[in-house]
Each structure stands twice: as structure tokens, then as C-alpha cells.
Amino acid sequence: MSASTHSPVLKHHFEDLGQQHACERLGIWMFLATEILFFGGLFGAYAMYRIWYPHEFELASSHLNRTLATINTIFLITSSLTMTLAIRSAKLGQRGALIGNLLITAALATAFMVVKGFEYAEDFHEQLVPGPGFGTHYHQEAVSRGLDPAKIQLFLCFYYVMTGIHGIHILVGIGCILWVTWEAWRGTIPPENYSTVEIVSLYWHLVDAIWLFLMPLLYLAGAGMKH
Amino acid sequence: MSIAIGQQGPIAAPPPPEPDPLPVNYLNNGYSIWSWLFTVDHKRIGILYLVSISIFFVAGGIAAGVVRLNLLQPDGAIVTEDAYNRAFTAHGVMMLFFFLIPAVPAVFGNFFIPMMIGAKDLAFPKLNLASWYVFMLGAILAIWSVLAGGIDTGWTLYPPYSTRASQSHVIPGVVGVFISGFSSIMTGLNIMVTIHKMRAPGMTWGRLPLFVWALYATSLIQLLATPVVAITLLLIVVERMMGVGIFDPTIGGDPILFQHMFWFYSHPAVYIMILPGMGVISEVLTCFSRKNIFGYHAVAWSSVGIAVVGFLLWAHHMFVAGISFYAALLFSLLSMLVAVPSAIKVFNWTATLYRGSISFHAPMLFSLGFVVLFIIGGLTGLFLATLGTDIHLHDTYFVVAHFHFVMVGGMVMGYFAGLHYWWPKMTGRMYSDWWSRVAAIIIIVGFFFTFIPQFYIGYHGMPRRYPNYPHEFQIFNVMSTAGASILGIGYLMPAVYLTLSLFYGPKAPANPWSATGLEWQCPSPPSVHNFDKTPVVVCGPYEYAIGVDQMGRGLPEPPGVDDNPARRSGITGPAGPMNKETEVVG
Ligand code: HEM
Ligand SMILES: [Cu+2]
């Protein structure tokens, strides 16, 4: 038996660390598959309505704040980079760098949420919300262009549901990253067990990737629209 | 591929692990409530699930009782129309989401998949425990919504009824189902990773027991379909809470989209509710006819085939909802296609029975019941998949009879077959052979009485979910309610004799049915880590013809046609062709 059999990070029901890591990797990939289907339902529904009501969707999209969304995109892409650097540090056994990279990742994620919060506040202030609170000026604008205000609200439903669920995923991600940071600080992530970092990173990249789809679908759909 | 066992010389067959005075097993290594609530042992978690779903089965049964009693009279015998709606919804939600979906995967899957493939536990024991807590959280919310007044939309939750119109407690119920969906995903993921990565040496894919194949296919569906219904239910909650919506036509939404998204999960979900039963049946039929399964690969791959094709036919629930004619045509064709792998299984089971030495113990009786009832349920599915006839039959009692034949006649039978087959292993006790056979027969008879009349009245136009009906149908409804009472008694009997067996039953030997699977190589009840050392598998899962288990050792003498396996608990040592030159096909 190899020395890794006696590794303190080996869980009792596995034969060796290789099996343990194989299970963890396969498990996270399967979890990502479920996430893709979860969002896939939303993307599918969005696609259907976008094809049905292209003009309403463009108009509604043009009212969203593209600047903030661009800043947020930069935050998330950078955080994916630092997350990947964290894996490297874990592999090389550089504990300080590992903790540093993880903390930067968490900070970028938090910055994303803060910006998102400001953006929501602005939307609410402008009554850019579906349902009873829907602003009359948006209503009139749609009518004046011969469009159906109900479908403007439909777009807004998608906007809030999609970014809301994505935001929850970011929060969960921050939690996971902080947990790994804590584990790294305690010294329970030796190089042979770097896959813990890798698993969190896979989740984080997925959250990031989903944003890369949300950004064009929601913010850029109406980018060419003139008011 | 073939292995000649005899060539390594006579295999020293260690005597099957017989119960020592007090060997440490998974049950007696801790008695406190915390040792159960914080356990990460897959066997204990299986038992936790067993206890919980039994409670929900009773709860769902009570709701069914209300429905059936109310239908005794054409204008409703006992409850108001509104309460009737709530009763059948509670019945559907409880039975589907909180009994049938977790029934076999979460109880027997948890308990036996690691043992059958020679592992110490599932890949993620903590996730497994978490899945039970998530499940209970969802169940408590759902029960709360029932107790607070119930939901009146039917289990299908179609908007705008479930979002704008209904005055009932839709939100907690839907959130409960939403949450419990994650436990289903967790179980599926756990089982799938375990099957991929934790098989014992020699346990190739071609040697996996068919139960494992069936649960692999089930897990695939749980993993890929459940997230879609999760997001759909979430949208219902948002729509109802915020007064905004994606399915509400008044703000541009489309209710048909809900139906598509709902059935994209719920049609595959009906295969979550039958594939595990098919897996159990494949184990039991071979064991009790003492024959190798006929067409191992066909049965194994048909499970995967059902899982895959099952994703492509959801819209057969929507033929009259206004979908395009060409779509309907395609979905009709694909629905008929899925009957092919189902039929493959039935033919192979039948061929397995042919000229077998069949003994009719309770697991076998339930399994035979499964085969017969599933054939009827599956064939009537074809009537419904046919476009022309479905226009007549849609939303009638014919549909109700169809799906009860597959779900109750199929899966619940399979569940009871599994329960009786593995009970000695799980508890270390034998139950009453006579009473269990009687219960199986009563259940099968009661089932026929309950649901055959429903085909007839459905065909003659009695709609489902209506509390009232024309007088001509009364006699059939009375028949159905009478049958349901017999069925109810049949279901209560196992509760009694199985419970009694825990206290008074004779101790079970390690392998009471003389079965071949690895799970029977552990003592009854199994020790904490299942196997003292990782078993080495040398042959396929059903070598009954030559009488060796998967480790190539001889089997104990099988229970005869009439003798009570409990009386044989004293036997030791292997019987069967041990030292012969045997060719084992693996
Ligand atoms: C053998 C292949 C099968 C075919 C071709 C088939 C076909 C159908 C069709 C076309 C319907 C819709 C009828 C209507 O609403 O007008 C239906 C309903 C249903 N089937 Fe099947 N079925 C099959 C097997 C199963 C199995 C194995 C199960 C479950 C274990 C099942 C459970 C159900 C349920 C629950 C419904 C009714 C859902 C509802 O409206 O509440 N079916 N089936
Ligand atoms: Cu279906």
C-alpha cells in the first residue's frame, strides 16, 4: 500500500486518495450538470419569449445599466483567474499564496454583489420592476412605440429571476471560498489534497460562465436601441 | 469472457458468517437517538428513509381513502367539493414526491448499492445524510401545507390556477416539493458516483447486478430532470408571491410553457418511479426461479434505453393542450418507442421463469404480481400514446387506472418485493412466511378490484378529479372503493408481521434465499463496514445454474417450494457444486 493510504485527509470508506479524488471530481462535474439544467430551464424559456417578442425584449433591455454590468463582468472574470491561481498555489504547497488568492477571489465576488445591489436599488427607484409597481412612463413608452407593455414586464421577470438566482449562487460561492480559506489556514489542504480547491473552483467557474451568458442575454439584447 | 474457477484448486470456502452471540453490526453499535440522527452509515440512512416514507405512505393512503369513500355516492358521500380537491392533491403529492420517488432508490439503493458492489459506503456519506434532512424539511413543509388547509390544484400544479386562481396553500406545498427535489438529486448523484468509482476488484460493468444498472439509469434521470422541475416550481412560487409571472397570459406569459417544463421532468420522473422496481424484480425473479437471468445485457441496457428515450416524450401529456399537430405526431411515436425497452424486460423475465424451479415466497409473489400488472399498465399506456384514442381518454379515469397499474401495480409491488427480499438482511430477522404470502395475494386481488373498474368507467367517459358522476357509474365506483379497502388491509398486514418479526422473528441466516449477490455475503444484519476486507468478484451476478455466488463460492441450499426459510437458519457450510470444474460466464 502506498503512503497515501495513511494520509490524514483520506476518508475511511475509500481505498486510497486516488479513489477519493476521483469520486470528488466526478461528483462535482455531475453537480455542474444539474446546475446547467437548472439554468437551462430558464434559458430555454427566455429563448422562447425572446423569439416571440424581440422588440419588447430589446426595449426593456435597453433600460438596464450596462456600465455596472460591464464592471461586474470584469470582476467575475478576474476572480476566475485568481481562483485558478489558488489551485496552483495549493498544488505547490504555498499556503500563504493560496490564502491570498482565495481572499482576493472572495473580495471580487463581494464587490460584484455590492455593485449588483446598487444596480437593483437604481432599478427599483426607476420603477423598472414587473407587476403592480411597473412604472407608468415605461408603460407609455411601450405603447407609444406600438409595443405590448405586458411583454416588457415579462422581460423584467426574467431579469430579476435570472440575476437573483445567479446572485444566490455567488453568495454560496463566497461561503465556499471562505470555507476553503479557513481549511487552508488550518493547514488541512496539503498539496496531495489540492483537489478540494479545484472542486470549489469548478463551481466558481460555472457561476462565472453563467454570468457570461446572462450579460449578453439581458444587458446587450437592447444595446443597439435608441431612445 | 470466462473464468475457470476450479483451476485454482478447491476454493477454501469460509463458512458463511453465522451470528456470534453478539457480533457488532450496524444496528447494535449505538442505541442513542443521536447515533441515528447523526449517522453517516448508508445502512442507517436507508432505515431513516424507510421509516419516513412509511409514514408518508400512510398519510397518502389516508387521503386516498377520503377520495375513494367520497366517490361511493354520485354526489359526493363524505366531503365537500373543495375538500375533495384538496384530498386528491394531498394524495398525489404525498405518494409521488414523498413516497414513490424516494421509495426504492433512497431505501434499498442507499442500503444495498454499496454492498452489492463491494464498497464500504456510498461515495459521499455526509451528502447522503444531508439528503435525508433536506427530504424531511421538504416533507414537513408539504405536510404543513396540507394541515393548514391543503392545496386544491392537483399534483400537476397547472397555472394560472396554481398562481392566480387558487385560494389554497400552494406556496408551502410547492416549496416543500422544490426542496425535496434536491434530496432526490443528492441521492442520484451519490449513487451514480459510487457505481462509477467504488466497485470492488473484478466487479466489471458486465457483472453488476441488474438492480445496480436500474438504479444507475434512475440516478441519471434524477440528476438531469429534477433541476428543471425545480426551476419551474420556483417560477410558480415567484409568480404567485409577487403577482408577476412568466406563465401568466395576462402579462404576456404562456401557461403551456409551464406544462412543457413540468412534464419535461415529470414524464422522466415516472421512470424514476418504475426503473428501480424493475431492478428489484430482476434480482428476485432470478433468485426464486434458480436460473441465470435470460438476456442480461438486454435487461441492463434497456434500463439505460428507458432513461434516455424517457426524456423525449413529455408532451404526450399535452396532446389536447393545443400543441402543434406535427409535434403531437412525433411525441406519439416516441411514446410508443419507449414501450420497446419495457417489453424487452418483460420478455426476458418471462424467459427467465421458463423452466425455472420456482418457489413462491412473498418476494416472488410480489414480483410476479409486478410483471402481470406492469404489462397491463404498459399496454394501456400505448392506448394513451395513440393520438386518436387519447382525445377520448385524456383526463378520464382510464388515465388514472393506467398510471396506478404502473405505479402501484408496478413500483409499489416492486417496493414490497424488495422489502420482503431484503428484510432479513436489513434486520437480521425472518418474518412470517405464511402471513407474507397471504398479504401478497390480498394486495394483488385488492388491486385488481380497485383499478379494473376504473378502466371501464374511464373509457365510458368519467373524468378524473370530479367529485360527481352519473348514476350509471356508481356500481363501478363502489366496486373500486371496496377493492381499495381490501388493498388497504393488504398494505397494513406487512406493517404488522414485519414489526412483529423484529421482536419475535427467528434470526435470519446470512443468505436465507441462497442468492448470489455480494450483499448476501455480509452477515445479517451487516457489520458496520459491510465487508471485513474488500471482496474480489470472479463472476457474473446470477450464476444460479452452477450455484456459485459472485465471489465464486458455493451457495447454501435454496429454500424449497414449501419449507420456511426461517427454519433453516441453522445451516452452515456451502452446498452446491464446489470443487467441480466449473465454467463461470461473467
Ligand atoms: C410503457 C410505456 C408508457 C406509455 C406509452 C405511457 C403513456 C402515457 C400517456 C400518453 C399518458 C397521458 C395520458 C393523458 O393524460 O391523456 C400517460 C399518463 C400517465 N402515465 Fe404513462 N405511459 C407509460 C408508462 C408509464 C409508467 C411506467 C408510469 C409510472 C410508473 C406512468 C405514469 C403515468 C402517470 C402518473 C400519468 C398521468 C399523469 C397525470 O396527468 O397526472 N406511465 N402515460
Ligand atoms: Cu408521460
XYZ file of N, CA, C and O and ligand atoms in Angstrom, chain B residues 96 155-156 263 267 270-271 273-274 316-317 319 335-336 338-339 342 374 377-379 381-382 384-385 390 393-395 399 402-403 406-407 411 464-465, ligand 1:
191
model
N -46.400 10.641 -4.644
C -45.382 10.744 -5.683
C -44.067 11.250 -5.125
O -43.038 10.605 -5.244
N -51.792 17.480 -8.321
C -50.336 17.435 -8.154
C -49.634 18.104 -9.318
O -48.458 18.440 -9.218
N -50.334 18.326 -10.435
C -49.690 18.892 -11.610
C -49.533 20.412 -11.546
O -48.797 20.980 -12.341
N -43.679 18.699 -17.495
C -43.620 17.314 -17.960
C -42.231 16.937 -18.430
O -41.905 15.753 -18.506
N -42.511 13.536 -16.838
C -42.552 12.256 -17.541
C -41.329 11.409 -17.214
O -41.502 10.268 -16.783
N -41.722 9.566 -14.063
C -42.453 8.310 -13.923
C -41.501 7.131 -14.104
O -41.753 6.047 -13.584
N -40.398 7.354 -14.788
C -39.419 6.264 -14.884
C -38.548 6.193 -13.653
O -38.008 5.129 -13.343
N -39.956 6.314 -11.069
C -40.886 5.541 -10.251
C -41.105 4.134 -10.773
O -41.957 3.430 -10.246
N -40.426 3.702 -11.824
C -40.617 2.319 -12.243
C -39.289 1.583 -12.398
O -39.191 0.408 -12.059
N -46.569 13.963 -24.508
C -47.760 13.123 -24.676
C -48.802 13.394 -23.591
O -49.895 12.869 -23.656
N -48.436 14.201 -22.621
C -49.440 14.633 -21.634
C -50.204 15.853 -22.121
O -51.077 16.352 -21.427
N -51.421 16.357 -25.477
C -51.990 16.210 -26.818
C -53.202 17.103 -27.036
O -53.434 17.585 -28.139
N -43.436 7.975 -27.758
C -44.020 7.303 -26.597
C -44.148 5.819 -26.871
O -43.936 4.989 -25.981
N -44.518 5.502 -28.093
C -44.634 4.074 -28.392
C -43.263 3.414 -28.383
O -43.117 2.266 -27.999
N -40.861 3.982 -26.367
C -40.347 3.672 -25.031
C -40.951 2.380 -24.521
O -40.434 1.774 -23.582
N -42.043 1.959 -25.128
C -42.604 0.681 -24.705
C -41.702 -0.472 -25.126
O -41.789 -1.562 -24.556
N -39.275 -1.499 -22.396
C -40.076 -2.079 -21.313
C -40.470 -3.505 -21.680
O -40.400 -4.421 -20.852
N -47.718 -4.739 -14.468
C -46.979 -3.805 -15.301
C -47.303 -3.998 -16.778
O -47.370 -3.039 -17.539
N -50.485 -2.157 -17.290
C -50.251 -0.713 -17.228
C -49.503 -0.217 -18.449
O -49.835 0.823 -19.025
N -48.511 -0.950 -18.868
C -47.715 -0.522 -20.010
C -48.525 -0.549 -21.298
O -48.462 0.387 -22.107
N -49.310 -1.596 -21.463
C -50.101 -1.679 -22.696
C -51.138 -0.559 -22.768
O -51.364 0.024 -23.829
N -50.797 2.253 -21.571
C -50.031 3.450 -21.919
C -50.012 3.650 -23.425
O -50.083 4.775 -23.923
N -49.963 2.533 -24.150
C -49.961 2.646 -25.611
C -51.293 3.185 -26.139
O -51.325 3.940 -27.110
N -52.997 5.338 -24.676
C -52.959 6.778 -24.425
C -51.969 7.480 -25.345
O -52.128 8.656 -25.659
N -50.957 6.762 -25.752
C -49.965 7.371 -26.625
C -50.485 7.494 -28.052
O -49.903 8.195 -28.866
N -56.352 9.038 -27.449
C -56.090 9.887 -26.286
C -57.070 11.061 -26.212
O -57.397 11.532 -25.130
N -59.659 9.595 -24.273
C -59.333 9.069 -22.945
C -58.659 10.086 -22.034
O -58.610 9.891 -20.819
N -58.132 11.165 -22.602
C -57.383 12.120 -21.789
C -58.236 12.647 -20.637
O -59.410 12.939 -20.810
N -57.578 12.770 -19.462
C -58.263 13.283 -18.273
C -59.495 12.492 -17.884
O -60.435 13.037 -17.311
N -56.964 7.111 -17.613
C -55.596 7.536 -17.316
C -55.248 7.199 -15.870
O -54.152 6.720 -15.563
N -54.536 3.609 -15.729
C -53.222 3.347 -16.365
C -52.084 3.629 -15.400
O -51.229 2.780 -15.156
N -52.071 4.812 -14.834
C -50.862 5.111 -14.066
C -50.851 4.428 -12.716
O -49.791 4.176 -12.160
N -49.183 1.051 -13.424
C -47.719 1.067 -13.478
C -47.101 1.486 -12.150
O -46.086 0.942 -11.737
N -47.716 2.464 -11.492
C -47.047 2.967 -10.296
C -47.341 2.114 -9.066
O -46.434 1.812 -8.291
N -44.480 -0.248 -9.339
C -43.450 0.153 -8.392
C -43.761 -0.224 -6.950
O -42.876 -0.663 -6.221
N -61.512 12.383 -14.597
C -60.799 12.312 -13.325
C -60.971 13.625 -12.590
O -61.311 14.645 -13.186
N -60.724 13.604 -11.279
C -60.734 14.795 -10.421
C -62.108 15.419 -10.261
O -62.202 16.550 -9.789
C -44.995 1.808 -21.242
C -44.920 2.990 -21.636
C -45.876 4.102 -21.234
C -46.581 4.842 -22.114
C -46.576 4.691 -23.626
C -47.337 5.807 -21.345
C -48.165 6.751 -21.889
C -48.894 7.690 -21.170
C -49.658 8.755 -21.742
C -49.799 9.013 -23.234
C -50.213 9.472 -20.731
C -51.085 10.729 -20.848
C -52.500 10.381 -20.836
C -53.370 11.605 -20.790
O -53.229 12.406 -19.847
O -54.196 11.736 -21.688
C -49.802 8.864 -19.515
C -50.164 9.310 -18.260
C -49.511 8.928 -17.124
N -48.588 7.898 -17.005
Fe -47.928 6.686 -18.510
N -47.095 5.634 -20.022
C -46.190 4.601 -19.908
C -45.649 4.130 -18.737
C -45.825 4.744 -17.515
C -45.092 4.413 -16.334
C -44.038 3.332 -16.255
C -45.540 5.231 -15.343
C -45.126 5.324 -13.891
C -44.520 4.475 -13.211
C -46.542 6.080 -15.904
C -47.223 7.050 -15.186
C -48.138 7.912 -15.715
C -48.804 8.949 -14.965
C -48.562 9.286 -13.495
C -49.680 9.581 -15.829
C -50.691 10.674 -15.517
C -50.118 11.978 -15.130
C -51.207 12.959 -14.777
O -51.815 13.524 -15.684
O -51.461 13.157 -13.572
N -46.704 5.753 -17.216
N -48.979 7.767 -19.805
